[in-house]
mmCIF file of C-alpha atoms in Angstrom:
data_model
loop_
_atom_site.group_PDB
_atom_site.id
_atom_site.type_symbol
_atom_site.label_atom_id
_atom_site.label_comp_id
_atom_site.label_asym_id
_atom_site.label_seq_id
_atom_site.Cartn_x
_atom_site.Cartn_y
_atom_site.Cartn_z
ATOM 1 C CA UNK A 226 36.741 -13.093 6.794
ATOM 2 C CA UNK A 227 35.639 -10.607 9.819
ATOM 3 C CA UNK A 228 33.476 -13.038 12.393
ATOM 4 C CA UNK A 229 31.355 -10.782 14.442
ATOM 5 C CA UNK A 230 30.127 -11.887 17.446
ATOM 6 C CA UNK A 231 26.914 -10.456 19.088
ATOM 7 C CA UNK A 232 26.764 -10.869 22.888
ATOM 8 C CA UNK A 233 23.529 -11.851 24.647
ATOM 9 C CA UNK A 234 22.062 -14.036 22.514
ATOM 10 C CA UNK A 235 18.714 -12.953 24.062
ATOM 11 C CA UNK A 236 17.914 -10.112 26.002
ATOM 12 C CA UNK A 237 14.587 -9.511 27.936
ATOM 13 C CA UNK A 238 13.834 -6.275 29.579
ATOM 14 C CA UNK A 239 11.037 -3.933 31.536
ATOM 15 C CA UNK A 240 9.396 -1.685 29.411
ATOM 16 C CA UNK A 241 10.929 1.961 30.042
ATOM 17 C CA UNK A 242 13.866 0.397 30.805
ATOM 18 C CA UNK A 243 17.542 0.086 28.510
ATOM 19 C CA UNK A 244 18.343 -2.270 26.261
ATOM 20 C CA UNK A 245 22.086 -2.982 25.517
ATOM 21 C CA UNK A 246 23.653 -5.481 22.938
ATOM 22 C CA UNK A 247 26.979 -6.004 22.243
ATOM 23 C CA UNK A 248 29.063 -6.581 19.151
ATOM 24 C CA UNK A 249 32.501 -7.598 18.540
ATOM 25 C CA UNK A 250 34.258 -7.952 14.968
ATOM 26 C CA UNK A 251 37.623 -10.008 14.780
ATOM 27 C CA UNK A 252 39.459 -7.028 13.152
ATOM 28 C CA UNK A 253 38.865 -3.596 13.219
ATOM 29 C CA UNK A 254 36.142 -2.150 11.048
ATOM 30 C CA UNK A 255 37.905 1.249 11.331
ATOM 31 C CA UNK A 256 38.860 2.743 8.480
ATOM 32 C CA UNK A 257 41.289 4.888 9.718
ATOM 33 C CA UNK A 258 41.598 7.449 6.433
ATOM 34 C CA UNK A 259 38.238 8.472 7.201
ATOM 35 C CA UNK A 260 37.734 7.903 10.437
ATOM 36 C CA UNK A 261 34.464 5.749 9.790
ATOM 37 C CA UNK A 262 33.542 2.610 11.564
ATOM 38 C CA UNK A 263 32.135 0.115 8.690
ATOM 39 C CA UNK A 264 29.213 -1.025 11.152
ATOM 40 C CA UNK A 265 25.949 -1.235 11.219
ATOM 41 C CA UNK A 266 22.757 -2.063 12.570
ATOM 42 C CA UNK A 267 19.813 -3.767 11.483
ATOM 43 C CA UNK A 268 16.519 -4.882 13.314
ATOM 44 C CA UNK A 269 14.238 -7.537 11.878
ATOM 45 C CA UNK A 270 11.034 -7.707 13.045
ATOM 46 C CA UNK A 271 8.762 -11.178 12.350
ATOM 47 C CA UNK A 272 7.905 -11.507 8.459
ATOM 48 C CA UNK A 273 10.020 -8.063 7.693
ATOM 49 C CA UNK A 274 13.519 -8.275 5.937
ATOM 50 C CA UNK A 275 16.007 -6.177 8.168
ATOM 51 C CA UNK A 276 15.952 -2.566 8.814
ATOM 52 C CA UNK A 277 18.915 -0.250 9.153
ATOM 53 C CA UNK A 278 19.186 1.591 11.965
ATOM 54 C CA UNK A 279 22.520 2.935 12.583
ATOM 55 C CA UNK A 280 25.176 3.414 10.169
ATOM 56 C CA UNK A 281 28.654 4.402 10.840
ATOM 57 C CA UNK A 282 28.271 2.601 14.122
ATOM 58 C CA UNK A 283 26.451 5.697 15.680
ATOM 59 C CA UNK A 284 24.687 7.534 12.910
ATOM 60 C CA UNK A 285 20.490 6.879 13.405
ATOM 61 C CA UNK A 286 19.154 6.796 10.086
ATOM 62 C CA UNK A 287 16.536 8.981 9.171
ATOM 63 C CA UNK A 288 12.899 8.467 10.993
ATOM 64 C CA UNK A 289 14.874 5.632 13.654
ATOM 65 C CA UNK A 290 13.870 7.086 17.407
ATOM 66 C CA UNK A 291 16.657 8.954 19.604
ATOM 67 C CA UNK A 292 15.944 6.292 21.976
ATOM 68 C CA UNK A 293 18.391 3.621 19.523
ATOM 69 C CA UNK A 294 21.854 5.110 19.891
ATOM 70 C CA UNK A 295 25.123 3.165 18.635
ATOM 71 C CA UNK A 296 28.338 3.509 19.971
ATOM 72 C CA UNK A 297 31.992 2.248 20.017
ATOM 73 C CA UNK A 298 34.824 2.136 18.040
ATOM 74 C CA UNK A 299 37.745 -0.518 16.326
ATOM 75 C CA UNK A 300 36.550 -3.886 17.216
ATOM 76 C CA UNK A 301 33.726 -3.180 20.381
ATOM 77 C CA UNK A 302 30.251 -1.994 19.365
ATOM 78 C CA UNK A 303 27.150 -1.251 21.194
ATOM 79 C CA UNK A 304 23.508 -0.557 20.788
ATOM 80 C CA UNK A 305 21.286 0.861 23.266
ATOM 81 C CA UNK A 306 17.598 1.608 23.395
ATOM 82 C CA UNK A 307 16.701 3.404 25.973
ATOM 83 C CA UNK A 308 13.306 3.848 27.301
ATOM 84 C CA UNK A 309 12.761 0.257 25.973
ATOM 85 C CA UNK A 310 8.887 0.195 23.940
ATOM 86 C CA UNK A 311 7.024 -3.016 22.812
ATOM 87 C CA UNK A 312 7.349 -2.110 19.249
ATOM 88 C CA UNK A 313 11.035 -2.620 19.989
ATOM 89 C CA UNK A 314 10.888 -6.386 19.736
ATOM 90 C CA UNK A 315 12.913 -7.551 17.093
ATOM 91 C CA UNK A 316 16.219 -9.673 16.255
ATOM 92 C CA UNK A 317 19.252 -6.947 16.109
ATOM 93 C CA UNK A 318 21.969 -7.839 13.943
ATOM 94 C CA UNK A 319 25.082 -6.349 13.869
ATOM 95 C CA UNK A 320 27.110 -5.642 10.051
ATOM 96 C CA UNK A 321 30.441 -5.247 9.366
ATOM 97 C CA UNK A 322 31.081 -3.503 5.061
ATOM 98 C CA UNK A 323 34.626 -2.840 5.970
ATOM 99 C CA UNK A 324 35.607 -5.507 3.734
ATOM 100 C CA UNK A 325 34.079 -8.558 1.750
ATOM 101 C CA UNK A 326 32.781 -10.770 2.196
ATOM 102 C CA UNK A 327 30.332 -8.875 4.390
ATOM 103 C CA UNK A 328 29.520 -10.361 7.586
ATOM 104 C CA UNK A 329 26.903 -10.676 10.004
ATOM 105 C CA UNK A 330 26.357 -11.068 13.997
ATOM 106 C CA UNK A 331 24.424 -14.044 14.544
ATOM 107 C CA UNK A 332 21.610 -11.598 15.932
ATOM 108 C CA UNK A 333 20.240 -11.016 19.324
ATOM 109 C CA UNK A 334 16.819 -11.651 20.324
ATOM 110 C CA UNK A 335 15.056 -8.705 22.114
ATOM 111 C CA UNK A 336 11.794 -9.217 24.165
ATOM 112 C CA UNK A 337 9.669 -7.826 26.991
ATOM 113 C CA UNK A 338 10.413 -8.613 30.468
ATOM 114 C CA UNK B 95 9.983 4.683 -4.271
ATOM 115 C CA UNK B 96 12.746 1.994 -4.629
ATOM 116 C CA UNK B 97 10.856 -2.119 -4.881
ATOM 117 C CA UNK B 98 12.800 -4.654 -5.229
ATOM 118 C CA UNK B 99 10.366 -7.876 -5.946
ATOM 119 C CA UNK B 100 12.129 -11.217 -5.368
ATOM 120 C CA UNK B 101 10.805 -14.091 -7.722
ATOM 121 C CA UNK B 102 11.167 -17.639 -8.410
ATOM 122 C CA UNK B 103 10.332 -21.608 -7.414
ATOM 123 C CA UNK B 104 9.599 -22.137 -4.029
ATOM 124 C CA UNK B 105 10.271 -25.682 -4.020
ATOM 125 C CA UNK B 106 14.260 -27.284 -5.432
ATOM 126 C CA UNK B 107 15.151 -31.104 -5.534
ATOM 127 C CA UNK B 108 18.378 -31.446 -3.804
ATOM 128 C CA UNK B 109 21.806 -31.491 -5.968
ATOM 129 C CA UNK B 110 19.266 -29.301 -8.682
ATOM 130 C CA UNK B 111 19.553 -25.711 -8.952
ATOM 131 C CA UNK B 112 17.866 -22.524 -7.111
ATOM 132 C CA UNK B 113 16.921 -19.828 -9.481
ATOM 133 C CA UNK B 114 15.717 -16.395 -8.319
ATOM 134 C CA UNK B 115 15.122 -13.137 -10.363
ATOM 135 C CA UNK B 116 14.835 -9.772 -8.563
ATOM 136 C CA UNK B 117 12.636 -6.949 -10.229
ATOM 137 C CA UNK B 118 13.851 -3.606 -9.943
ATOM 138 C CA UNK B 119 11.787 -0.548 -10.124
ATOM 139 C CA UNK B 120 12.022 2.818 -8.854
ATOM 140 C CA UNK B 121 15.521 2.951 -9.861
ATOM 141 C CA UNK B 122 17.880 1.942 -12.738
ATOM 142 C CA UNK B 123 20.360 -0.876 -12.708
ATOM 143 C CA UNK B 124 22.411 0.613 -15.661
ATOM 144 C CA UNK B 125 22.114 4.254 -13.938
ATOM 145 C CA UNK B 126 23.181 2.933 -10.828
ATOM 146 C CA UNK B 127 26.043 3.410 -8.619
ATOM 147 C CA UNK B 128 25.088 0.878 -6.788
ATOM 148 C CA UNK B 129 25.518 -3.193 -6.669
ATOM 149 C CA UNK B 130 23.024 -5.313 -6.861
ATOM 150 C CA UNK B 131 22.908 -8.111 -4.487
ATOM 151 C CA UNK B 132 21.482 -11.441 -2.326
ATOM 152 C CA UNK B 133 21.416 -12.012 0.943
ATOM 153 C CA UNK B 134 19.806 -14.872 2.390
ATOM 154 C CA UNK B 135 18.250 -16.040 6.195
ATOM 155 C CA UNK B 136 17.954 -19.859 7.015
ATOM 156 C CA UNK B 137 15.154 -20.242 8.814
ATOM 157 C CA UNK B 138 15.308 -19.156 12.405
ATOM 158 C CA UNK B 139 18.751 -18.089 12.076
ATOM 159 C CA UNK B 140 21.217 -15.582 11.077
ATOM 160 C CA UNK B 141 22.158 -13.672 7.775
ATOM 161 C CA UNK B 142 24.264 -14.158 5.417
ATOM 162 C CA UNK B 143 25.676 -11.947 2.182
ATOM 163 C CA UNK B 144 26.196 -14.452 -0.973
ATOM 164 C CA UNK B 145 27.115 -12.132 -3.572
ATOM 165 C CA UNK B 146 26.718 -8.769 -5.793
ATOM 166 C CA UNK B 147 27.082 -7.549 -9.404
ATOM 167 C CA UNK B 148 26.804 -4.150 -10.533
ATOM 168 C CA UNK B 149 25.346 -2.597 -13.850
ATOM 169 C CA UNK B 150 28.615 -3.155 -16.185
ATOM 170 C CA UNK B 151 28.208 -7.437 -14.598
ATOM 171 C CA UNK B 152 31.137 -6.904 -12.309
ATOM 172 C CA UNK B 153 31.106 -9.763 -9.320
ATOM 173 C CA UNK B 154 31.624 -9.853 -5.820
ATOM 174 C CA UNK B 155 31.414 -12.922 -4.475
ATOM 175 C CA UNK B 156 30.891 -14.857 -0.937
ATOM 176 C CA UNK B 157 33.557 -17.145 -0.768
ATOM 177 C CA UNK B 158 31.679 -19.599 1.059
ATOM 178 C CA UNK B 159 29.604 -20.087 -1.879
ATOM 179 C CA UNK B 160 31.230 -18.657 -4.876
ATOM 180 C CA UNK B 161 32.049 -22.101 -6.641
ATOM 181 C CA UNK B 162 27.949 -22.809 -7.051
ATOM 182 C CA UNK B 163 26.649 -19.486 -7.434
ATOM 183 C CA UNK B 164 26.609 -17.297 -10.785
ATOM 184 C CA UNK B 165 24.997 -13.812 -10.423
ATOM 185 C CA UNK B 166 23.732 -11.893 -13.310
ATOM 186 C CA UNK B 167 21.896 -8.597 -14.159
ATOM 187 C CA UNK B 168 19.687 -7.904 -17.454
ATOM 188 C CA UNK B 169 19.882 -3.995 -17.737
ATOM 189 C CA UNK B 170 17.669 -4.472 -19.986
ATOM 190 C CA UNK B 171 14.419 -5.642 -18.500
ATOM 191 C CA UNK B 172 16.178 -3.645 -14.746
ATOM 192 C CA UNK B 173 16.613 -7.223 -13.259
ATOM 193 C CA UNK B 174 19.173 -9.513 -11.571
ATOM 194 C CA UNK B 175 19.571 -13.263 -10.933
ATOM 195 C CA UNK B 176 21.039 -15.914 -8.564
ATOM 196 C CA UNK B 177 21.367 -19.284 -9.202
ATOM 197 C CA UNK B 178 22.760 -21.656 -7.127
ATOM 198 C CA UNK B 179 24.064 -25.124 -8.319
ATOM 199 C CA UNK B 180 24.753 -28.347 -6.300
ATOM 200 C CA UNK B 181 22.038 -27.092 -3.576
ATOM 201 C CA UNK B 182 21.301 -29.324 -0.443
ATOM 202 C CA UNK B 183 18.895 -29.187 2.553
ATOM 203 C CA UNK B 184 21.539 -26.678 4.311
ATOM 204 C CA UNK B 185 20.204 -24.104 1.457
ATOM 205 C CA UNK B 186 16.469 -23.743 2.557
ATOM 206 C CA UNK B 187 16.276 -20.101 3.395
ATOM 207 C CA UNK B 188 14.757 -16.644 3.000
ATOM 208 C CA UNK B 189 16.341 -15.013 -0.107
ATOM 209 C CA UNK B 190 16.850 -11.130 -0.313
ATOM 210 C CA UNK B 191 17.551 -9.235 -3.104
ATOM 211 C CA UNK B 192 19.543 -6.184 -1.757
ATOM 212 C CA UNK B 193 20.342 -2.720 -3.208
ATOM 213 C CA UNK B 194 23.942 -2.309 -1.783
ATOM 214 C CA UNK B 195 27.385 0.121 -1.530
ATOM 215 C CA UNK B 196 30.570 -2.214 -1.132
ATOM 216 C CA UNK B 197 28.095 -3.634 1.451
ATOM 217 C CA UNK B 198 25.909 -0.824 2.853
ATOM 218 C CA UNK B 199 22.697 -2.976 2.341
ATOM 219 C CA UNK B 200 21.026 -0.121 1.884
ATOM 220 C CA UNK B 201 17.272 -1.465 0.404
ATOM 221 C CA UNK B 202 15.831 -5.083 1.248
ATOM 222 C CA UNK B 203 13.093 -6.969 -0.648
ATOM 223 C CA UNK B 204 10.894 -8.716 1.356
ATOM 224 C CA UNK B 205 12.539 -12.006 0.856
ATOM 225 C CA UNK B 206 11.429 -15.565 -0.838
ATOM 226 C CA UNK B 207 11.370 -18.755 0.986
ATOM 227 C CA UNK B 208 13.005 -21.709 -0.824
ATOM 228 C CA UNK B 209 12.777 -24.688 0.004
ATOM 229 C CA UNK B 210 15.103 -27.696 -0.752
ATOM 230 C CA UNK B 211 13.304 -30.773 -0.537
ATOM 231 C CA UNK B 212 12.477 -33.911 -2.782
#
């Protein structure tokens, strides 16, 4: 089993400011044939199931803001929002498909400073 | 548009068995190429995949769980079901039903809350 592992826990920053969160999977979600990290994002907001965000590790699905960008390759991931807006606060979980069973970060907690 | 309605008791005795049906619509399970899945949230914590089938009843499993849970799908009435045997206090959560790509959770459900608890 892949163990991702989200680093902080809980993140509060200034609005207008950047947000970055961390992910790390135990083995590389790279599929190397392809060239295709297996990663993505989610954010949950209160009462809402999650919502994807990035795919691929650093493609925004459709309607997300420029201001969420993914990045990283292998094993190390990152998510930034820049510009940081209130609507932003949400849990951000970090997904690993590369292979089953599929596995979560344990989420990081985003609020307003 | 693609629902998926999540259904079932709210409320399971422990060592009894959780039983949830997801409702399709806006797409066809025996069309599909996708799987069919559930995901679920303990409250106040993290998320967790338990298992998928697709249209022909093929299983992918969570290994964590895979000796109490039995997924099915009724093509039929464009449904699936969990159930869960054996369950205990450590299985209160939020259930998803998940439309899903050899695990691109691609479509959520707005989740159930079950509760195990005498």
């Amino acid at each position: 089993e892949i163990v991702m592992t989200q680093s902080p826990d809980f993140l509060a920053v200034s609005l207008g400011e950047r947000a970055t969160i961390n992910c790390r999977s135990s083995q590389s979600v790279l599929y190397t044939l392809s060239n295709k990290n297996f990663l993505t994002w989610f954010q949950q907001k209160p009462g809402q199931p999650p919502k994807k965000i990035i795919y691929w590790a650093s493609d925004r699905e459709s309607g997300v803001p420029d201001r969420f960008s993914g990045s990283g390759s292998g094993t190390d991931f990152t998510l930034t929002i820049s510009n940081l807006q209130a609507e932003d606060v949400a849990v951000y979980y970090c997904q690993q498909y590369y292979s089953s069973p599929y596995t979560f970060g344990q989420g990081t907690k985003l609020e307003i400073k | 548009q693609l629902q998926l309605q999540e259904s079932g008791p709210r409320q399971v005795k422990p060592s009894g068995t959780l039983s949830l049906t997801c409702t399709v619509s806006g797409d066809s399970i025996s069309s599909s190429t996708y799987h069919w899945g559930w995901v679920r949230q303990p409250p106040g914590k993290g998320l967790e995949w338990i298992a998928s089938i697709d249209f022909s009843g093929n299983t992918y499993n969570n290994p964590s769980l895979q000796s109490r849970v039995t997924i099915s799908v009724d093509t039929v009435k464009n449904r699936f079901s969990l159930n869960l045997d054996y369950v205990t206090a450590a299985d209160t959560a939020l259930y998803f039903c998940v439309r899903e790509h050899y695990g691109d959770f691609s479509w959520w459900g707005r989740g159930t809350l079950v509760i195990v608890s005498s």
